[in-house]
Each structure stands twice: as C-alpha cells, then as structure tokens.
mmCIF file of C-alpha atoms and ligand atoms in Angstrom:
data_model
loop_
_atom_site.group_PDB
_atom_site.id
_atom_site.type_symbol
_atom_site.label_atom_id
_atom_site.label_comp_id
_atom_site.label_asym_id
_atom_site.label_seq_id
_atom_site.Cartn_x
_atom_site.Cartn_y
_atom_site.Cartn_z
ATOM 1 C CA UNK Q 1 -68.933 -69.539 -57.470
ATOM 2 C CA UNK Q 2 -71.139 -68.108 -54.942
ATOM 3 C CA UNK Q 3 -73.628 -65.209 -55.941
ATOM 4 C CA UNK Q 4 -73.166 -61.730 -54.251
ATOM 5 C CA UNK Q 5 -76.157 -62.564 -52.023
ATOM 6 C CA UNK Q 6 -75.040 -65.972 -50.682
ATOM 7 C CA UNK Q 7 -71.778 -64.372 -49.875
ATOM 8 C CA UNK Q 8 -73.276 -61.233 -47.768
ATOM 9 C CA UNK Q 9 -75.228 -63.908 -46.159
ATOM 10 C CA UNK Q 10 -72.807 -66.055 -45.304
ATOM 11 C CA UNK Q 11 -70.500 -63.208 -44.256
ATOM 12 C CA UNK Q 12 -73.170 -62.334 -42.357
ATOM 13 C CA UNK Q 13 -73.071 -65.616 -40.621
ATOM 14 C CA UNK Q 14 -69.093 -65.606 -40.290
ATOM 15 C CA UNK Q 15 -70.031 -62.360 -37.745
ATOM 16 C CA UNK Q 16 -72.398 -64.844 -35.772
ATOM 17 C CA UNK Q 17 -70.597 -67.214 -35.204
ATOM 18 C CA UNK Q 18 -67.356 -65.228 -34.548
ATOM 19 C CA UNK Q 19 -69.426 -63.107 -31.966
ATOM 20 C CA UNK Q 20 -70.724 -66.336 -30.393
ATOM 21 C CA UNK Q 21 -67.173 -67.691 -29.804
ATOM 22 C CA UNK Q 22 -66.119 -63.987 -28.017
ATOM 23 C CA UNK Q 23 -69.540 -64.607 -25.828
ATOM 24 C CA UNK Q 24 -68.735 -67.415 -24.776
ATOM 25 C CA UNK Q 25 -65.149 -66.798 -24.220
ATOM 26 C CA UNK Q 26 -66.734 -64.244 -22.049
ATOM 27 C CA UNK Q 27 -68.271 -66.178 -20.088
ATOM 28 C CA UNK Q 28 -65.517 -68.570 -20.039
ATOM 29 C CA UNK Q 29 -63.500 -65.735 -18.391
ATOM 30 C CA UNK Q 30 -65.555 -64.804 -15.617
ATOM 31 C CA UNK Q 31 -66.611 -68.183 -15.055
ATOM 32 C CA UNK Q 32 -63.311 -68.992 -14.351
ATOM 33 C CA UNK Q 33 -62.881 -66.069 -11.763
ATOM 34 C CA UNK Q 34 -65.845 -67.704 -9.555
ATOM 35 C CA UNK Q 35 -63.663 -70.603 -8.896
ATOM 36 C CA UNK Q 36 -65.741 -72.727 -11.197
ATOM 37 C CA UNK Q 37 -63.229 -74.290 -13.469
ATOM 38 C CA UNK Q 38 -65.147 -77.219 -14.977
ATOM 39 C CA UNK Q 39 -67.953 -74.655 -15.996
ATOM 40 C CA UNK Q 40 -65.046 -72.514 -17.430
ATOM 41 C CA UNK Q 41 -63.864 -75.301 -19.268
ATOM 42 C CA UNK Q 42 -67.014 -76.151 -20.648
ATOM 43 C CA UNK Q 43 -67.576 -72.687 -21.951
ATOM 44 C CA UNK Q 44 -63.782 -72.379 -23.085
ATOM 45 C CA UNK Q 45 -64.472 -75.315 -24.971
ATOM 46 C CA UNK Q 46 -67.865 -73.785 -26.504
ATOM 47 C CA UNK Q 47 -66.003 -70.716 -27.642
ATOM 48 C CA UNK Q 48 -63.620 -73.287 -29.640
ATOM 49 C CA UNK Q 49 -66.179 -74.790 -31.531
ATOM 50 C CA UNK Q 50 -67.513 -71.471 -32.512
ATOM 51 C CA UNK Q 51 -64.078 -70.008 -33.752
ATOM 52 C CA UNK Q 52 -64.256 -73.518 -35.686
ATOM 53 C CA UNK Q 53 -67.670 -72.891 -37.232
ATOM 54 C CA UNK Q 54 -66.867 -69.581 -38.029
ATOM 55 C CA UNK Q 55 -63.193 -70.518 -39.378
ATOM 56 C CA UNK Q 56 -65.247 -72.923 -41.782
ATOM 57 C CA UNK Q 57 -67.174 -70.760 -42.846
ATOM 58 C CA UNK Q 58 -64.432 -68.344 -44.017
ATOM 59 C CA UNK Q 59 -62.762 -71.294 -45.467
ATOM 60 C CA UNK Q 60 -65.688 -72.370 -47.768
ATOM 61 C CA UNK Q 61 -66.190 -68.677 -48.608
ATOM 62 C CA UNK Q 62 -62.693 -68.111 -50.251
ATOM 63 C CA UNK Q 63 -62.455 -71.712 -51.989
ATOM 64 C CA UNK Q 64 -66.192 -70.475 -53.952
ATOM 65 C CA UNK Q 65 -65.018 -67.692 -55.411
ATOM 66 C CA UNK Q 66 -66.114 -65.051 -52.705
ATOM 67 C CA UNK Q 67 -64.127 -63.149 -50.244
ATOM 68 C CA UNK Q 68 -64.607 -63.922 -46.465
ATOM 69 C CA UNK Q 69 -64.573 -60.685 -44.561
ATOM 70 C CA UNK Q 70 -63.489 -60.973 -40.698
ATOM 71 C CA UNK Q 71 -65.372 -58.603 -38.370
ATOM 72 C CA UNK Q 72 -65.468 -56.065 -35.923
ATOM 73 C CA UNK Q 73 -67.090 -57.215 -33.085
ATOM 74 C CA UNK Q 74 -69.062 -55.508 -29.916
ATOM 75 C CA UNK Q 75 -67.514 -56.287 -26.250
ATOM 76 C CA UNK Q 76 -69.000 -58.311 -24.424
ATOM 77 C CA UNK Q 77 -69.796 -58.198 -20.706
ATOM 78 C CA UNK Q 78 -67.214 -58.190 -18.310
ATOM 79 C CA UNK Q 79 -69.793 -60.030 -15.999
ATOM 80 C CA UNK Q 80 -72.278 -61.907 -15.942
ATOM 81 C CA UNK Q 81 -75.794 -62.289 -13.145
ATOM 82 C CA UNK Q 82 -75.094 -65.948 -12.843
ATOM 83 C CA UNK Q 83 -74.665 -69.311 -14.082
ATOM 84 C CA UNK Q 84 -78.487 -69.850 -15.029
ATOM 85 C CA UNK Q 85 -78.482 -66.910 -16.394
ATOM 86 C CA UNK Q 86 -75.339 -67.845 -18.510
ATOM 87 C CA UNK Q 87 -76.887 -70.763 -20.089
ATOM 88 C CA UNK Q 88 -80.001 -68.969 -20.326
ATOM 89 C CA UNK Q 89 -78.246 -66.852 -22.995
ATOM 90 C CA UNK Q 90 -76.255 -69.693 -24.420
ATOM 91 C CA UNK Q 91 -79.653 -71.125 -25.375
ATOM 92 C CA UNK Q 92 -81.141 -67.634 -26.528
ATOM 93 C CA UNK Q 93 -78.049 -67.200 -28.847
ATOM 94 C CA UNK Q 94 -78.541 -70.647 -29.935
ATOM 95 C CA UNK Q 95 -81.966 -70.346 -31.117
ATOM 96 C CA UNK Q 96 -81.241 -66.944 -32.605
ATOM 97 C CA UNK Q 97 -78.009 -68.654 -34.483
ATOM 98 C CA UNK Q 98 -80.610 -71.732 -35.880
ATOM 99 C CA UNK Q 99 -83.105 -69.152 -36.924
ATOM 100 C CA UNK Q 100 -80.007 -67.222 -39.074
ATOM 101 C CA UNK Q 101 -78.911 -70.803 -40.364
ATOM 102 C CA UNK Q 102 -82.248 -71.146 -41.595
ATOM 103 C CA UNK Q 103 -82.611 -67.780 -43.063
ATOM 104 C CA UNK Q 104 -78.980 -68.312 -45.019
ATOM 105 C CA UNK Q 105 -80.684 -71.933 -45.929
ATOM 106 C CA UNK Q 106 -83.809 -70.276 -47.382
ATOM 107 C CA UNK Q 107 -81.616 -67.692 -49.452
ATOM 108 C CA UNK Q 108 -79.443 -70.474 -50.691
ATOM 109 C CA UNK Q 109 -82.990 -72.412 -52.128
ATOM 110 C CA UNK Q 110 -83.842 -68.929 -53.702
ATOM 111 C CA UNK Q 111 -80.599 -68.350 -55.783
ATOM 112 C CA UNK Q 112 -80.172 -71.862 -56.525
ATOM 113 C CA UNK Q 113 -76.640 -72.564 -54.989
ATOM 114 C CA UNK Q 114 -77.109 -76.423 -54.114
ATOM 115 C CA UNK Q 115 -73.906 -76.630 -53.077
ATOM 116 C CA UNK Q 116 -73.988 -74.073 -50.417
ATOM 117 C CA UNK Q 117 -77.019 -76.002 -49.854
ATOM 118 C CA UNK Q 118 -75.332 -78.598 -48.957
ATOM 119 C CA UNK Q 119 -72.529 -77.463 -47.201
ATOM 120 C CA UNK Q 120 -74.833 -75.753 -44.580
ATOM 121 C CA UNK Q 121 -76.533 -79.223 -44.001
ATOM 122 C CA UNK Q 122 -73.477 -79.641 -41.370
ATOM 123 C CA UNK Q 123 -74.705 -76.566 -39.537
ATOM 124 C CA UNK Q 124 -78.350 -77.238 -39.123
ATOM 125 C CA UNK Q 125 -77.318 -80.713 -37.848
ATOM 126 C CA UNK Q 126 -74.845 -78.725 -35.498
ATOM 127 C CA UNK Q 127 -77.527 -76.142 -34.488
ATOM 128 C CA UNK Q 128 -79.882 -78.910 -33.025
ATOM 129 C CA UNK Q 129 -77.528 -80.459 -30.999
ATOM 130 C CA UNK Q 130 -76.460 -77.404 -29.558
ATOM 131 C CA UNK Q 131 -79.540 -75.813 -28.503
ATOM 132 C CA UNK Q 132 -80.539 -79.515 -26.855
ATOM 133 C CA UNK Q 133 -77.073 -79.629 -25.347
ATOM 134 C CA UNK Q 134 -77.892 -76.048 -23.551
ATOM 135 C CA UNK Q 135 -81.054 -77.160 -22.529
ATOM 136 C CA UNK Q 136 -79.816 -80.361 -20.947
ATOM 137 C CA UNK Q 137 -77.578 -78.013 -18.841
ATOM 138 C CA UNK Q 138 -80.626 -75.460 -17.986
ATOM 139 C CA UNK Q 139 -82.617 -78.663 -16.682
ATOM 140 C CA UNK Q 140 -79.792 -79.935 -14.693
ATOM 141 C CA UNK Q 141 -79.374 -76.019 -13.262
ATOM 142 C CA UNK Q 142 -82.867 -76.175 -12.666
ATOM 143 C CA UNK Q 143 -82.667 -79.434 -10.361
ATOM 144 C CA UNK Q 144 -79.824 -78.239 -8.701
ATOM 145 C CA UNK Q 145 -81.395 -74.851 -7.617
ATOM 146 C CA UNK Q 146 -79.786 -73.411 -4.553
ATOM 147 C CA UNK Q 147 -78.003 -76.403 -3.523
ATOM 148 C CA UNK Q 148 -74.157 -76.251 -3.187
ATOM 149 C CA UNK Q 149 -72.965 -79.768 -3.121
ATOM 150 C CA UNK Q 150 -75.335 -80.018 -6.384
ATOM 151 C CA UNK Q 151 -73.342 -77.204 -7.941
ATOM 152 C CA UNK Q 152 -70.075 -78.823 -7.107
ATOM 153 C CA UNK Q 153 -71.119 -81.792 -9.105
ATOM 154 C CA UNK Q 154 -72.302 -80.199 -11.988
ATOM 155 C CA UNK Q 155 -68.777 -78.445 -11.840
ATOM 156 C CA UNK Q 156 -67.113 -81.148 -11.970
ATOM 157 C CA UNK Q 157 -69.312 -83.002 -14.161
ATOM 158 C CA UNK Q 158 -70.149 -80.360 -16.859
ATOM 159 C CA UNK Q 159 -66.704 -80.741 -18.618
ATOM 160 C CA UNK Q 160 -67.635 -84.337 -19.495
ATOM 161 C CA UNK Q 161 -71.384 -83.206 -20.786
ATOM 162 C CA UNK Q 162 -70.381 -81.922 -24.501
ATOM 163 C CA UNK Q 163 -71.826 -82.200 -28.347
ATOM 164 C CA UNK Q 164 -71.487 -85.539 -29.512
ATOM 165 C CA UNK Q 165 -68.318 -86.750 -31.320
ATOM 166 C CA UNK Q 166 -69.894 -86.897 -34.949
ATOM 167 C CA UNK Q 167 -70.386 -82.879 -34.695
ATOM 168 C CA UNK Q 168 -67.150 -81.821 -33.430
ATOM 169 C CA UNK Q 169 -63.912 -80.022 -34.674
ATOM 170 C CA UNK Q 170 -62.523 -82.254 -37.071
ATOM 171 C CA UNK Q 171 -64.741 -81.061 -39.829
HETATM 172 FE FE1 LIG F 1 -71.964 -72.164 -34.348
HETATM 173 O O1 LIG F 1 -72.936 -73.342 -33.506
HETATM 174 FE FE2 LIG F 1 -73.986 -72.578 -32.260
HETATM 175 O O2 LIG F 1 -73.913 -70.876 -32.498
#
C-alpha cells in the first residue's frame, strides 16, 4: 500500500512523464514537416518510451493500493526554432525529469516505502541514459553546424542512435 504522499508524488510524476511524451510527439510532428524523417522517427520513438514510462507508472500505482490519476496536459508548440534547439530542450526536460525522479526517490526514503524504492531504481537507471543519449545528439549537432551533407547523415543516422536495449519498452 502506498502512503497518500508517495501517491501525489508519483501522480505527480505520471504528469511528467505523460507531458514529456506530448513534447516530444511535438516535436516529432513538426520534425516530420521539415522533410526530416529519421529525426522524426527518432523523436516519435522518444515520445513512445515516455507514454511507456508514464503507462508504468500508472500501472504500479493501481496494483499498490493507490489510484493513478491521468492528466490534463498544456499544448505544446506547434513549432519549434530548430533542431539544436529541439534537443536543447530534450536535454533541459531530461535533467528537470532526473531532478523530479530524485525528489520522488527522497520522499520514498522519508516515508519508508522500500518498495517504491525499489521500483523507481528502473527510472534513475533510465534517466542517465537518457540525458547522455541527448547529449550525444547535441555534440554530434554541434560538429555538424551549418553543414548540409552533415545534416543529411545525422538524418539518416539518428534513427539507429537510441537508449540501449536493457532500458527499453519491454519493462
Ligand atoms: Fe521518462 O524518461 Fe525521460 O523523461
């Protein structure tokens, strides 16, 4: 059974990771209208994994006793300055979703619930790889610069750059 503050926390953390899969999805979508599909795919892809996270979440919520509560969320934009700036944000929300994991972490230490503990040992793991992953793609970006064949290639290459296999879907 989870206490009444563990599950407003992790409620609270069902709305991050919900509003991180409609970012990216976001992004996805006007990606895609810029004629770069492997980008699109790559950010499609992201959004997945973060309607997974989030679907877990809800999951492990209902099986301890609590009720999951599925949120409202803002819009987001309908456009976006470019693709650095895209995976600028990706890593921003990234480090902002690792610094909520660790908040929900610290509660869980505080009203003794091990086995939420536990559980959210998966998405601290998950949080590191992510935020490398996005700043993999920034350096990349950053080497690239201007140049067009070198954003062709990441294009095409980007769908094939992803978290490792360990910290994907199936869980
Ligand atoms: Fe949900 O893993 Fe990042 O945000």
């Amino acid at each position: 059974m989870v206490t009444n503050k563990v599950e407003t926390a992790l409620n609270k953390q069902i709305e991050f990771e919900a509003a991180s899969s409609q970012y990216y999805l976001a992004m996805a979508s006007w990606v895609e209208t810029q004629g770069l599909t492997g980008v699109a795919e790559f950010l499609y892809a992201q959004s997945d994994e973060e309607r997974m996270h989030m679907l877990k979440l809800v999951k492990y919520v209902n099986e301890r006793g609590g009720q999951a509560v599925i949120p409202a969320l803002k819009e987001p934009p309908k456009k976006f300055k470019s693709i650095q700036f895209i995976f600028e944000e990706v890593l921003k929300h990234e480090v902002l979703v690792s610094n909520e994991i660790n908040r929900l972490v610290e509660i869980c230490l505080k009203e003794k619930d091990y086995t939420t503990h536990n559980f959210l040992q998966w998405y601290v793991a998950e949080q590191i790889e992510e935020e490398a992953l996005a700043r993999k793609v920034l350096d990349k970006l950053k080497l690239i610069g201007d140049d067009r064949g070198g954003m062709y290639l990441f294009d095409r290459d980007l769908p094939s750059i992803s978290v490792p296999a360990q910290t994907r879907s199936k869980n």
